[in-house]
Tab-separated table of C-alpha atoms in Angstrom:
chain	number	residue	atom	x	y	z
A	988	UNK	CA	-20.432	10.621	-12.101
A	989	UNK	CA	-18.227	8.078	-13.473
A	990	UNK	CA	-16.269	6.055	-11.066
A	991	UNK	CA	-12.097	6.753	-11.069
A	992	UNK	CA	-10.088	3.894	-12.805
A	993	UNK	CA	-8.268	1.806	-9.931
A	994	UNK	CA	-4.762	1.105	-9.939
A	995	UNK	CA	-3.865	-1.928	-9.441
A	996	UNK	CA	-0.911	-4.052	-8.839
A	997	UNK	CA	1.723	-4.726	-9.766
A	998	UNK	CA	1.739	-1.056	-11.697
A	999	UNK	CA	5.055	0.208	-10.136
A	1000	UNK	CA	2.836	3.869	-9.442
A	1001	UNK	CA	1.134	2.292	-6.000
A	1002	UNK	CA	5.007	1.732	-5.105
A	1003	UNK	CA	6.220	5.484	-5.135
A	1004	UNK	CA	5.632	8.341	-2.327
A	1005	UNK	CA	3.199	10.820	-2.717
A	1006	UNK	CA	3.730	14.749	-2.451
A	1007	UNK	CA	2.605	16.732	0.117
A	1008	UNK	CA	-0.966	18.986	-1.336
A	1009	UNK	CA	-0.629	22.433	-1.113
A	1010	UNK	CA	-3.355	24.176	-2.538
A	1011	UNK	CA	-6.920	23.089	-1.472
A	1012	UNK	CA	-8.832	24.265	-4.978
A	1013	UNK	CA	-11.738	23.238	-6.803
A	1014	UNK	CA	-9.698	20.662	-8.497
A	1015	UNK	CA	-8.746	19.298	-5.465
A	1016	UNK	CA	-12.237	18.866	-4.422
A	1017	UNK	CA	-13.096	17.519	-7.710
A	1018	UNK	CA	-10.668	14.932	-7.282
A	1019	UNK	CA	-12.029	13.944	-3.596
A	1020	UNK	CA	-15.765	14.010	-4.841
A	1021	UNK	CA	-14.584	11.140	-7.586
A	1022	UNK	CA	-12.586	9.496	-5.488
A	1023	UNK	CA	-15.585	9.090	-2.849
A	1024	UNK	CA	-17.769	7.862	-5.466
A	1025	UNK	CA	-15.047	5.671	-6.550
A	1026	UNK	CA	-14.585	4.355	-3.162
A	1027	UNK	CA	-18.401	3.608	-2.069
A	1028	UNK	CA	-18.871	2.149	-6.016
A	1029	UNK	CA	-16.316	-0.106	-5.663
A	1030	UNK	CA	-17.539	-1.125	-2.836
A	1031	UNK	CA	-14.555	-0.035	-0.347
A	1032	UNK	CA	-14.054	1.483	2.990
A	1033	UNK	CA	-10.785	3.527	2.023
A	1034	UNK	CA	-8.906	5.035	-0.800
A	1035	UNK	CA	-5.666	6.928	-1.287
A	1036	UNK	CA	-5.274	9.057	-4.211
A	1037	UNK	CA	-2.287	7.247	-5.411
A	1038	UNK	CA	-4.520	4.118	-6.026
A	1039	UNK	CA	-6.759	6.375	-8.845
A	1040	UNK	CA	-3.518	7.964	-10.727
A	1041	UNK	CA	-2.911	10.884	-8.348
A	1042	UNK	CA	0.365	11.063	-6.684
A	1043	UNK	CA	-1.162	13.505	-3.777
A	1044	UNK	CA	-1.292	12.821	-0.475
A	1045	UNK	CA	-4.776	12.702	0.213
A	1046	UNK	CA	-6.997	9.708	1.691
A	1047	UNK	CA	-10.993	9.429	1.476
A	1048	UNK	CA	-12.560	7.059	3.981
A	1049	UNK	CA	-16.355	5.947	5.224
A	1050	UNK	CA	-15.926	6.647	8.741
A	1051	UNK	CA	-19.419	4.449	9.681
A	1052	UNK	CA	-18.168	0.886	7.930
A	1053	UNK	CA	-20.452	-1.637	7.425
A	1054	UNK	CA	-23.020	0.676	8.650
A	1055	UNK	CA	-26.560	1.693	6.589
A	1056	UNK	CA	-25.182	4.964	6.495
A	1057	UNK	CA	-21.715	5.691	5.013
A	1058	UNK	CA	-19.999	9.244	6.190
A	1059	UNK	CA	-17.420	10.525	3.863
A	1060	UNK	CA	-14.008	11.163	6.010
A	1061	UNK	CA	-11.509	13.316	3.836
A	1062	UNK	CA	-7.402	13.696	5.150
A	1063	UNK	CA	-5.001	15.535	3.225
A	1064	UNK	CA	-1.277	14.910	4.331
A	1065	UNK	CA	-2.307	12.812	6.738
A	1066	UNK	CA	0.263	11.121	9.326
A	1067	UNK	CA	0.445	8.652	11.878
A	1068	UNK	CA	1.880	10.747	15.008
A	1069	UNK	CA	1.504	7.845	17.446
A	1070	UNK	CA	1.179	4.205	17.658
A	1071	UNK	CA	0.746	1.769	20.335
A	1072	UNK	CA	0.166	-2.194	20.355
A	1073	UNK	CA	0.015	-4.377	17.956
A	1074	UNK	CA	-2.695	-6.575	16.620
A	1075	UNK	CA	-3.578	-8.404	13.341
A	1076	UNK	CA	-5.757	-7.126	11.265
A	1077	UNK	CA	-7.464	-10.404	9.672
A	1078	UNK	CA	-8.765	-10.653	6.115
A	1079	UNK	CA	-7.874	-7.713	4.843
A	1080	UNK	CA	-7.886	-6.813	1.603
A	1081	UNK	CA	-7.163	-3.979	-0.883
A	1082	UNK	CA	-8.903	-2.313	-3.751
A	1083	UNK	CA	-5.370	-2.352	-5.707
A	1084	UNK	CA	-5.294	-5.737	-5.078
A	1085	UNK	CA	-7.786	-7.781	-6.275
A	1086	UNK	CA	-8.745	-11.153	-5.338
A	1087	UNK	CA	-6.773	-11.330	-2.119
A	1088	UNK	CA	-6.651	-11.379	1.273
A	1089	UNK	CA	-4.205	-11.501	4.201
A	1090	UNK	CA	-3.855	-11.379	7.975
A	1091	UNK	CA	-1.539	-8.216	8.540
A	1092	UNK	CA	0.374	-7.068	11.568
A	1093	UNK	CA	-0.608	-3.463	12.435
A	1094	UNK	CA	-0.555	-1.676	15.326
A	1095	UNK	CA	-3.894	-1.537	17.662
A	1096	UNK	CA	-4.044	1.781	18.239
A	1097	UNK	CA	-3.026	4.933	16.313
A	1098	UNK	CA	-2.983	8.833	16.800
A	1099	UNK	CA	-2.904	10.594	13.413
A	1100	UNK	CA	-2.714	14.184	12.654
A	1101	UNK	CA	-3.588	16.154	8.923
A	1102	UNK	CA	-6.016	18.568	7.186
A	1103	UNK	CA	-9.546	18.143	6.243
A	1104	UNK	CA	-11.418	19.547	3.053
A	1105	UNK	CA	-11.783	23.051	4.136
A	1106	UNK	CA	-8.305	22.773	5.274
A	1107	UNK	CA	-9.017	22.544	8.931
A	1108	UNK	CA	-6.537	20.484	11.204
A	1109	UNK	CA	-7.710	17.126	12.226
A	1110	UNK	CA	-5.944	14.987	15.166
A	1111	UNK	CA	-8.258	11.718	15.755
A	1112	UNK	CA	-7.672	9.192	17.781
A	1113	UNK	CA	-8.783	5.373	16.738
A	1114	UNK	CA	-8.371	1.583	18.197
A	1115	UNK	CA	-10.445	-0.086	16.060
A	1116	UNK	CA	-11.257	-0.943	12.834
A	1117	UNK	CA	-10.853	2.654	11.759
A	1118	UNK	CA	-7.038	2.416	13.007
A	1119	UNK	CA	-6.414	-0.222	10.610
A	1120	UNK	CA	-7.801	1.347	7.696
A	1121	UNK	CA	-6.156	4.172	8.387
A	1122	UNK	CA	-3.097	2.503	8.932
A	1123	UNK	CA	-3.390	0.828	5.210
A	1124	UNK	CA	-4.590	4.046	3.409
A	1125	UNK	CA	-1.399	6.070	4.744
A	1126	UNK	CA	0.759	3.067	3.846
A	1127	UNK	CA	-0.376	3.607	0.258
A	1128	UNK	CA	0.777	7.790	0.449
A	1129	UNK	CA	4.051	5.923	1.467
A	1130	UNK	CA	4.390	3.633	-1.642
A	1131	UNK	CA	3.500	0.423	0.643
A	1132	UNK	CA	0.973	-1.926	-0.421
A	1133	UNK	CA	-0.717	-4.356	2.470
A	1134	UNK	CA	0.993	-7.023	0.779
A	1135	UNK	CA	4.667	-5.481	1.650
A	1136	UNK	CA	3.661	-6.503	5.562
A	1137	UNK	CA	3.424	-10.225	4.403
A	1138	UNK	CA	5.413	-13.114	4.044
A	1139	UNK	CA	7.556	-13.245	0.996
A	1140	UNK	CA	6.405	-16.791	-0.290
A	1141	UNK	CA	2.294	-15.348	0.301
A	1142	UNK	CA	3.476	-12.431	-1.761
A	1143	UNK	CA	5.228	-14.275	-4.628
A	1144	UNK	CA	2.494	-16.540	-5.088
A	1145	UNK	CA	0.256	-13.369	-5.542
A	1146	UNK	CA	2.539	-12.149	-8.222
A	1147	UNK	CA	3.240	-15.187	-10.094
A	1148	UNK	CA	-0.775	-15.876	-9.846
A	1149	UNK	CA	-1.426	-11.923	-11.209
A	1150	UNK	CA	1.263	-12.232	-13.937
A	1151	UNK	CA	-0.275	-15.124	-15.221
A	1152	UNK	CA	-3.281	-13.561	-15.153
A	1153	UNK	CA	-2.230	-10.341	-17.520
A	1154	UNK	CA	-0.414	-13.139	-19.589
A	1155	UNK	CA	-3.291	-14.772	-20.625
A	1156	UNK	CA	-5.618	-11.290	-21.118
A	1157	UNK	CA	-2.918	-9.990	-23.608
């Protein structure tokens, strides 16, 4: 299976909503088989559909990071329901945006409710590391890149650094 192409930014896609999913098909779970292979290939521990072309709201997730053995977490129209604390997630980083990293301000605990594959409801309930990625891969169904919770001057330098970079590959 060939990996999904990953947008990155500053493609003006990763900054618009999703839409709600409203038909679980056999495209749909086409699209989350390619996006978990996508996700594990790149390597990464999350990925939204809007960051491989698809403006649906559906996340894919390895719910055992940094473990030996990865387990494929699927959420479609997922949504934080509660939140609690805050804490700052260090280092973190984003397949849509490459070579950097940032300390981010996110809150320490999160409740958040959606469907799984099969269409079952999900509520789960995370304080850790899992909280944080969720917290970044809903941002993305949201149009809002890990980079929108940073200081302006870290973020221009970004963009002046990855516009220079496209500059000189054209």
């Amino acid at each position: 299976m060939e990996p999904l192409e990953i947008v990155t930014y500053p493609d003006k896609f990763l900054k618009q909503p999703t839409k709600p999913v409203e038909n679980i098909d056999g495209e749909l779970q086409n699209l989350i088989d390619r996006m978990a292979h996508t996700m594990f290939a790149a390597p990464g521990v999350g990925l939204a559909a809007i960051q491989v072309g698809h403006d649906k709201s559906l996340i894919v997730y390895d719910g055992n990071p940094g473990e030996d053995r990865p387990s494929l977490q699927v959420l479609i129209n997922p949504r934080i329901v509660e939140a609690q604390g805050t804490i700052i997630s260090e280092n973190e980083g984003c397949l849509s945006v490459p070579d950097f990293r940032a300390d981010v301000k996110r809150n320490a605990a999160v409740v958040v409710e959606g469907v799984d594959r099969d269409g079952k409801p999900v509520r789960i309930e995370r304080d850790d590391f899992l909280a944080v990625v969720l917290q970044h891969e809903i941002d993305h169904l949201n149009g809002v890149l890990f980079i929108d919770r940073i200081s302006a001057l870290k973020r221009q330098l970004y963009r002046k650094r990855i516009l220079k970079q496209i500059r000189h590959n054209e």
